[in-house]
Structures are given as C-alpha cells and as structure tokens.
Coordinates of C-alpha atoms and ligand atoms in Angstrom, one line a residue:
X53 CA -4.0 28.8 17.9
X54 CA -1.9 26.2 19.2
X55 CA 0.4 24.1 16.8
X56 CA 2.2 20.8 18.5
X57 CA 5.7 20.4 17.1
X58 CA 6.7 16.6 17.5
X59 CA 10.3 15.5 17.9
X60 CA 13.1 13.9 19.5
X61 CA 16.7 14.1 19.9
X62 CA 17.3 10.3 18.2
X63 CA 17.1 11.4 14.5
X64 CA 20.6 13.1 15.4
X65 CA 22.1 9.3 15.9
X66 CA 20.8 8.3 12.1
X67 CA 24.3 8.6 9.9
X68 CA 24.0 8.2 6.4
X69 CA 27.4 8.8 6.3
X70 CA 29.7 12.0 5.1
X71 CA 28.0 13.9 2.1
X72 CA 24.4 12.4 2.4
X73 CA 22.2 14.8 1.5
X74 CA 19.7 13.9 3.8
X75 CA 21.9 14.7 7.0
X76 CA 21.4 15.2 10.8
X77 CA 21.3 19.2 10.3
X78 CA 18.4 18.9 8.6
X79 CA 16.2 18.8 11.7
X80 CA 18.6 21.0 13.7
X81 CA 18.5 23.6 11.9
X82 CA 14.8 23.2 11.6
X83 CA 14.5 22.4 15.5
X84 CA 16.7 25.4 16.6
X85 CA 14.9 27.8 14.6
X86 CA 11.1 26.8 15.6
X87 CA 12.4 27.2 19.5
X88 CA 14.1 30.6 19.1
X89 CA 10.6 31.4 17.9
X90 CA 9.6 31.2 21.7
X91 CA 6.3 31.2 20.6
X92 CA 3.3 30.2 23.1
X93 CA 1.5 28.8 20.3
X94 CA 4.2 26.1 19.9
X95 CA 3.5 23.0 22.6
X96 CA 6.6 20.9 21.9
X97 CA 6.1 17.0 22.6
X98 CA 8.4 14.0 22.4
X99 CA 7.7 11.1 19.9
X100 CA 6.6 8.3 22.1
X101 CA 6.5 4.6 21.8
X102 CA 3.6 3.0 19.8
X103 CA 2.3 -0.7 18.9
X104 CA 4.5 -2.2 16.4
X105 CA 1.0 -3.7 14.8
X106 CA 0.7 -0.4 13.1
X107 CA 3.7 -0.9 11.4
X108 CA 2.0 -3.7 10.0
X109 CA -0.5 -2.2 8.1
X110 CA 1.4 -0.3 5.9
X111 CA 4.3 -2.7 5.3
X112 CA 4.8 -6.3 4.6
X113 CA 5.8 -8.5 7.3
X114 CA 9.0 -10.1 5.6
X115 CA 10.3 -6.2 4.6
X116 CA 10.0 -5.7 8.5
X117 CA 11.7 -8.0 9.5
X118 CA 14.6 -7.6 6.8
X119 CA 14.9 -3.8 8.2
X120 CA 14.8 -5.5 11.9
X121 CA 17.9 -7.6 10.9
X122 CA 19.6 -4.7 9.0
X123 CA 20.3 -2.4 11.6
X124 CA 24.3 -2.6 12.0
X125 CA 26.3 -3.0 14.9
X126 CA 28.7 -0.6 14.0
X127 CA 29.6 1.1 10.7
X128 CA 26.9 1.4 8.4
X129 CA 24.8 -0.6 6.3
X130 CA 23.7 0.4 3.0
X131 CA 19.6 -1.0 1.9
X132 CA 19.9 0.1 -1.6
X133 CA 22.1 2.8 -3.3
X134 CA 21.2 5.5 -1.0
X135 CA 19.1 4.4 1.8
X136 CA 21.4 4.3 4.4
X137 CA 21.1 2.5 8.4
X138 CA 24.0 2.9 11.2
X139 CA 23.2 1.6 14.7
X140 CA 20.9 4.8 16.0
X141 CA 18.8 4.0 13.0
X142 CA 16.8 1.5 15.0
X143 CA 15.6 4.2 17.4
X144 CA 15.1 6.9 15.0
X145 CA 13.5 5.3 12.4
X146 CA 10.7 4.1 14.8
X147 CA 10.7 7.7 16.7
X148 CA 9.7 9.3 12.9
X149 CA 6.9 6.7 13.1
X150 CA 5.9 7.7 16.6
X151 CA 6.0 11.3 15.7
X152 CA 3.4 11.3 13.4
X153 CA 1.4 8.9 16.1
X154 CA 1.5 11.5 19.0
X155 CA 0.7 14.3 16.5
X156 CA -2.4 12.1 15.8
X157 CA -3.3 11.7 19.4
X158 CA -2.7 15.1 20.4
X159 CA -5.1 16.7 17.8
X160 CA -7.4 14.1 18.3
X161 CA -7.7 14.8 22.2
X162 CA -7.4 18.8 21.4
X163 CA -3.9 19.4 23.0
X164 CA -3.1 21.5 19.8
X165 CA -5.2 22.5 17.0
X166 CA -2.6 20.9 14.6
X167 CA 1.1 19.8 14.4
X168 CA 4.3 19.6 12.6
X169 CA 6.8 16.3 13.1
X170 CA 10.5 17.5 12.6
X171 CA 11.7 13.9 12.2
X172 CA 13.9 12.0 10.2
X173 CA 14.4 9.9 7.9
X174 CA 11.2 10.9 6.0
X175 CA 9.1 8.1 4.9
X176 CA 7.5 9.1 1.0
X177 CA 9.4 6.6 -0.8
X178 CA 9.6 3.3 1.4
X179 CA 7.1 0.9 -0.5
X180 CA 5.5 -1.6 0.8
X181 CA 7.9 -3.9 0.9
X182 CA 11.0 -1.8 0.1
X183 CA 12.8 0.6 1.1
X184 CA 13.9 4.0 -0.9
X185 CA 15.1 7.5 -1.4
X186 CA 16.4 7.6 1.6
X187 CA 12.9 6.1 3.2
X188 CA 12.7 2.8 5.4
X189 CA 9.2 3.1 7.0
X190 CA 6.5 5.1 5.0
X191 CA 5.7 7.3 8.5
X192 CA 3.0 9.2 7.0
X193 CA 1.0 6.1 5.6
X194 CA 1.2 4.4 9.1
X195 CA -0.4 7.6 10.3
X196 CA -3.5 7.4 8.2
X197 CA -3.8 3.5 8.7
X198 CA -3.2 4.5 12.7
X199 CA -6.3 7.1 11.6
X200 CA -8.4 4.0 10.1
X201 CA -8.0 1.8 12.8
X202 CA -7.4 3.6 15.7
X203 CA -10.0 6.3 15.5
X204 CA -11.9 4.0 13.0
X205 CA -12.5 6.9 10.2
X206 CA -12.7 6.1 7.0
X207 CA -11.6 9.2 4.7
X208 CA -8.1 10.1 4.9
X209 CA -6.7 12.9 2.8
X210 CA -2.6 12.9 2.2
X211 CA -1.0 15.6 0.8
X212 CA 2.2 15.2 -0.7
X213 CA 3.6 18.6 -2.2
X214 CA 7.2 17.3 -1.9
X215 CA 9.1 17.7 -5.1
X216 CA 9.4 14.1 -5.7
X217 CA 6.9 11.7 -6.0
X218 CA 5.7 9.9 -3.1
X219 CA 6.1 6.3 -4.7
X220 CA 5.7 4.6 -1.5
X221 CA 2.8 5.9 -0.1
X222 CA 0.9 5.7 -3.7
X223 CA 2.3 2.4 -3.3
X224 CA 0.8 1.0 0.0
X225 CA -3.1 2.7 -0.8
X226 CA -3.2 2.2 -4.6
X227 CA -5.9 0.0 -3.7
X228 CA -7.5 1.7 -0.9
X229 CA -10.5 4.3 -1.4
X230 CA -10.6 5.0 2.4
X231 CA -7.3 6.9 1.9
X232 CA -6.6 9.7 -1.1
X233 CA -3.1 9.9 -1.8
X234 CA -2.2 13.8 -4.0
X235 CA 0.8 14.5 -4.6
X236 CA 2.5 17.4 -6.7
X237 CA 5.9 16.8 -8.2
X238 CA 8.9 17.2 -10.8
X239 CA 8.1 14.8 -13.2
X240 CA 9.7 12.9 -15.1
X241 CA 12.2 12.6 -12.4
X242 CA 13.2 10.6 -9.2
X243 CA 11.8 8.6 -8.6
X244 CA 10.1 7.6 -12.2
X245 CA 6.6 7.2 -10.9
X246 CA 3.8 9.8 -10.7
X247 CA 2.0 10.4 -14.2
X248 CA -1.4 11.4 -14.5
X249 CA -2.5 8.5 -15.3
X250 CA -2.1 6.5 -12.4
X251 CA -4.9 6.9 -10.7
X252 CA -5.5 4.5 -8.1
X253 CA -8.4 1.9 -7.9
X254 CA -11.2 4.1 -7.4
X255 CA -8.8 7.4 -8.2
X256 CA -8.0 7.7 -5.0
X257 CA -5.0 9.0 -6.2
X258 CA -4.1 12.0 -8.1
X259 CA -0.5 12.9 -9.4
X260 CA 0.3 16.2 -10.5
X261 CA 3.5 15.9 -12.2
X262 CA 5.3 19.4 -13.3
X263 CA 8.0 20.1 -15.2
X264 CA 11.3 21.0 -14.4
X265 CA 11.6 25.0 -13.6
X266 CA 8.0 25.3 -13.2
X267 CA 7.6 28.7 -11.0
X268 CA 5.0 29.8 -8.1
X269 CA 1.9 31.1 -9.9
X270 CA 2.0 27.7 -11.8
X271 CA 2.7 25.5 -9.1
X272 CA -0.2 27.3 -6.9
X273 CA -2.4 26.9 -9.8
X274 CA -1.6 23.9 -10.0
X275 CA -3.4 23.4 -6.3
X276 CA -6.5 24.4 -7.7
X277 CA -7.7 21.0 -9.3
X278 CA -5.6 19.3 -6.3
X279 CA -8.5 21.3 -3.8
X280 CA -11.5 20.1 -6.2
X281 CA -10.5 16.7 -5.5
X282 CA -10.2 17.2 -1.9
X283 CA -13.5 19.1 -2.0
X284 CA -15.5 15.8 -3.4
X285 CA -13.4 13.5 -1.3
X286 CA -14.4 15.3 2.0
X287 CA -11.7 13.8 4.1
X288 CA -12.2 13.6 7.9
X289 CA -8.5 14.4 8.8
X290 CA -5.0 15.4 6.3
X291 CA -2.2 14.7 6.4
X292 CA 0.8 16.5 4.9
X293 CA 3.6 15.2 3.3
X294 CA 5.6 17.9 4.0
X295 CA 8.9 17.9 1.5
X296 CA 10.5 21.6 0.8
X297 CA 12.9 20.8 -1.7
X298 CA 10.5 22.3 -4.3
X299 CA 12.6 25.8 -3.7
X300 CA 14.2 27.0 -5.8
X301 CA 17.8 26.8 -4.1
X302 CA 17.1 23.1 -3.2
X303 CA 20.2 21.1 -4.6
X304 CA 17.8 18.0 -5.6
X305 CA 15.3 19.4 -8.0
X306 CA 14.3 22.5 -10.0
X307 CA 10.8 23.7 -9.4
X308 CA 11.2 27.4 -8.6
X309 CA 9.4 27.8 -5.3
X310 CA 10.3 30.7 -3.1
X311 CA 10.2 30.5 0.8
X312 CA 7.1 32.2 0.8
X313 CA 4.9 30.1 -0.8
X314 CA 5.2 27.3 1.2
X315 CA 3.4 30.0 3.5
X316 CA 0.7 30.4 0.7
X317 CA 0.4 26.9 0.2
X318 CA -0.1 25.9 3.8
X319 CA -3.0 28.8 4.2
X320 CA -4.7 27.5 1.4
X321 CA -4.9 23.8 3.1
X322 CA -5.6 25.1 7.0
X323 CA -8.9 26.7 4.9
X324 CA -9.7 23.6 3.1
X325 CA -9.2 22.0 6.3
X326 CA -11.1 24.2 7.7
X327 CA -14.0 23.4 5.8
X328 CA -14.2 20.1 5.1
X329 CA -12.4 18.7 8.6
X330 CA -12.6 21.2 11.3
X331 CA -9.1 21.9 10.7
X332 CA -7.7 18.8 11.4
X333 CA -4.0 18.5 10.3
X334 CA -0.8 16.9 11.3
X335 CA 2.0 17.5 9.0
X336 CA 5.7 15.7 8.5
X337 CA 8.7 16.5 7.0
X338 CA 10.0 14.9 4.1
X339 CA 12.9 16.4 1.8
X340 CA 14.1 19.9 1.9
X341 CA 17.8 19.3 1.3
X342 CA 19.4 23.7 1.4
X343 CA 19.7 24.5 5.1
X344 CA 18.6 27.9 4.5
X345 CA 15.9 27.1 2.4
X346 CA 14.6 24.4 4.6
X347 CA 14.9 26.7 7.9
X348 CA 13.0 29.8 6.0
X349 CA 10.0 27.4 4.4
X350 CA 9.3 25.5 7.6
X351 CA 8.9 28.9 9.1
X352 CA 6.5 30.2 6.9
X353 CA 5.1 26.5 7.1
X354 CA 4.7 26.4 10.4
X355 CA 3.7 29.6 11.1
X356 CA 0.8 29.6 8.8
X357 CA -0.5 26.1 10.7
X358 CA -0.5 28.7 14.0
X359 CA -2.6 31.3 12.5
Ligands
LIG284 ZN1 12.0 15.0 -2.0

C-alpha cells in the first residue's frame, strides 16, 4: 500500500538558534532515513502553496498578523521563551501548514492510501491566538478545518499521542463537536493543561494524562478507552498528531516507550481506521527530541502506515 511522505527542504532554514532542542536534524535524520528505505510504497511529494483563508480558521486574525510582522530580517526573534523565528521561518512555517494540506489532497484523490508530513516546526501547542512550545501555526488543526470546509465533512478524529499535551489544538476545537481532539500525555507536566476533566463542549475532547515513567503495556492499554471513543465518534478521516518523544531515551519527558511500539500503536489506528474511515489517515510530526530514537520510531511509524 502506498504511503505519501510530505516535505520540503525549507524547515532546514528555521534556526532556533544553538542548543534548541527542536533543531534542523530533526527532519534530516528522519528524511534521510525514510529515502534509504527506497521503498516503492513511499511516493514523496513537496508541500505546496495553499489559501492563506485556512489559516484563518484555526487562528485569530490579530495573532496572524503579529507572526506576519515577527519574522526577522536577520538574527532571530524570540515569540515567547522558547518559540523561536529567524528569517527562513516565514517559508517553513507555512510549508508545515502546506504539508499536511497536500497530504489531505492526495489521500482524498487516492494518490496514496495515507501519509506522513516530515515538517517543522510542529504545530500542537500554538493556541489560537498564541504561540508555544516551540509551535507558531497549529498545522494539524488547519488540516481538519481544511477537512470541514474543503471536503465539507463533518467528523474529524485527531490523535495526539505526543508526550505533551496538545494545548493548542484542544484550544482552537474546545468548542467544536465536528472535530474530536485525544490526546495521551505526561501529566502534570508541560505544558500544565490536559486533565481528565476537560472535556470539551460536547466531550469532544478526551485527555489521557499519564504519569511520569509510565511503561508500554500501560501506555497501550491506555489506547483502549482512547479507541471506544473513537468507535462512538465514527470519524470520517484522522489525523495524527504524531510526537515521539514518549521514548524512553527522549531528553524532554519520561514515559518509557520503546521504538517498537510506536509500531504497535500505529497498527492499532490503521485498523480503527480501517473500520470506521476506509483507512483514511494523514499523520505529522510533532516532538521527538533523541536523533536515534526519533529515526527508529518514525520507522516503525511509517512502516506500519505502508502495511
Ligand atoms: Zn512533545
């Protein structure tokens, strides 16, 4: 089965400057690795350009434009404490956008089956109006508004099983049923939000926070009131918030998943998908901070969407 693997050569020009842990090499080493994998399953396309009104949906005019007028010169230009812009920011923060855009399209007109967006910066933590965690635009919640309006559905499943809490995407559909925001996470940890208890307005939203050093059984158990939900929702098309820095050797957190699981994980979704959306997919990536670590789970990631 053919898997479409979305990038483009621009995230390389976003510096966050020297020791950000969300760094170029991210996606290289993700990039190289899928391409040695010569596979015929893999159809590689370029982000392309999309309508700026889709930006709209998902963020608030006034934080637009304030990210529009924040894109330096030269040097770089700090948004918060660790959200970070430098002059190739402009391009590659709208690229990440695009990505998950032409992953859209392409399962939509059948080029692939499904597809992976090795982009940068992620999005999970960009509010509405603010940006975070190394997040400006929330890519994955213009995707499923680009799903609403565009293709005019009206059930959009996001899975979020990076080891933070996806603030900003709970944020922007808190009050929208059409979309189901899930997301598994350390908790309490960065970013503070993600109890049980929030629950959306119609709980369209479902945390699943974990505790520090939680291991694989429990975090794949965990899944298993995660697929109920998904089961009753019967979304027409998921999305994947695809963070791996829930392994174990990830610098930024400590649940103790091994590569393999993210192989586990993924199988159990393309199922569900299966199912309850004739498999419909598109996945991005999100944190996943150990070189290594990231390289090995996006194999087993990706490999799994192929099967
Ligand atoms: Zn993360």
């Amino acid at each position: 089965m053919k898997t479409g693997i979305i990038t483009t050569n621009t995230y390389l020009k976003h510096d966050t400057g020297q020791g950000h842990p969300e760094r170029a090499d991210r996606v290289t080493v993700v990039i190289k690795h899928l391409k040695r994998l010569k596979s015929k399953n893999l159809v590689w396309k370029k982000a392309k350009k999309f309508n700026p009104k889709y930006l709209l949906l998902a963020h608030d005019k006034d934080y637009l434009n304030d990210v529009k007028n924040s894109f330096p010169k030269q040097g770089l230009n700090f948004l918060n404490g660790d959200t970070i812009l430098s002059p190739g920011s402009k391009e590659a923060t709208s690229d990440a956008v695009g990505s998950i855009i032409t992953a859209i399209d392409g399962v939509m007109k059948k080029d692939f089956r499904n597809a992976f967006c090795a982009v940068r910066p992620p999005g999970h933590h960009a509010e509405k109006k603010k940006a975070m965690g190394f997040c400006v635009y929330n890519n994955i919640a213009v995707g499923a508004y680009y799903l609403l309006e565009k293709y005019n559905l009206s059930k959009v499943a996001i899975i979020d099983f990076d080891v933070h809490h996806g603030n900003g995407t709970q944020d922007i559909f808190y009050n929208n049923e059409k979309v189901l925001y899930i997301s598994s996470h350390q908790y309490p940890y960065y970013p503070g939000s993600g109890a049980a208890n929030e629950k959306g307005i119609k709980d369209n939203v479902l945390n699943i926070p974990l505790v520090a050093g939680t291991k694989s059984h429990e975090f794949l158990n965990a899944y298993d009131s995660i697929f109920k939900k998904l089961k009753e929702f019967k979304p027409e098309f998921i999305l994947l918030s695809s963070g791996f820095d829930a392994h174990k050797d990830d610098p930024l957190a400590q649940i103790d998943l091994e590569s393999k699981d993210f192989y586990t994980l993924t199988k159990r979704i393309m199922s569900l998908a299966e199912e309850l959306c004739k498999a419909k997919i598109v996945s991005i990536l999100e944190g996943g901070y150990d070189l290594d670590a990231l390289k090995e789970s996006v194999d087993f990631h990706v490999k799994s969407l192929m099967e």
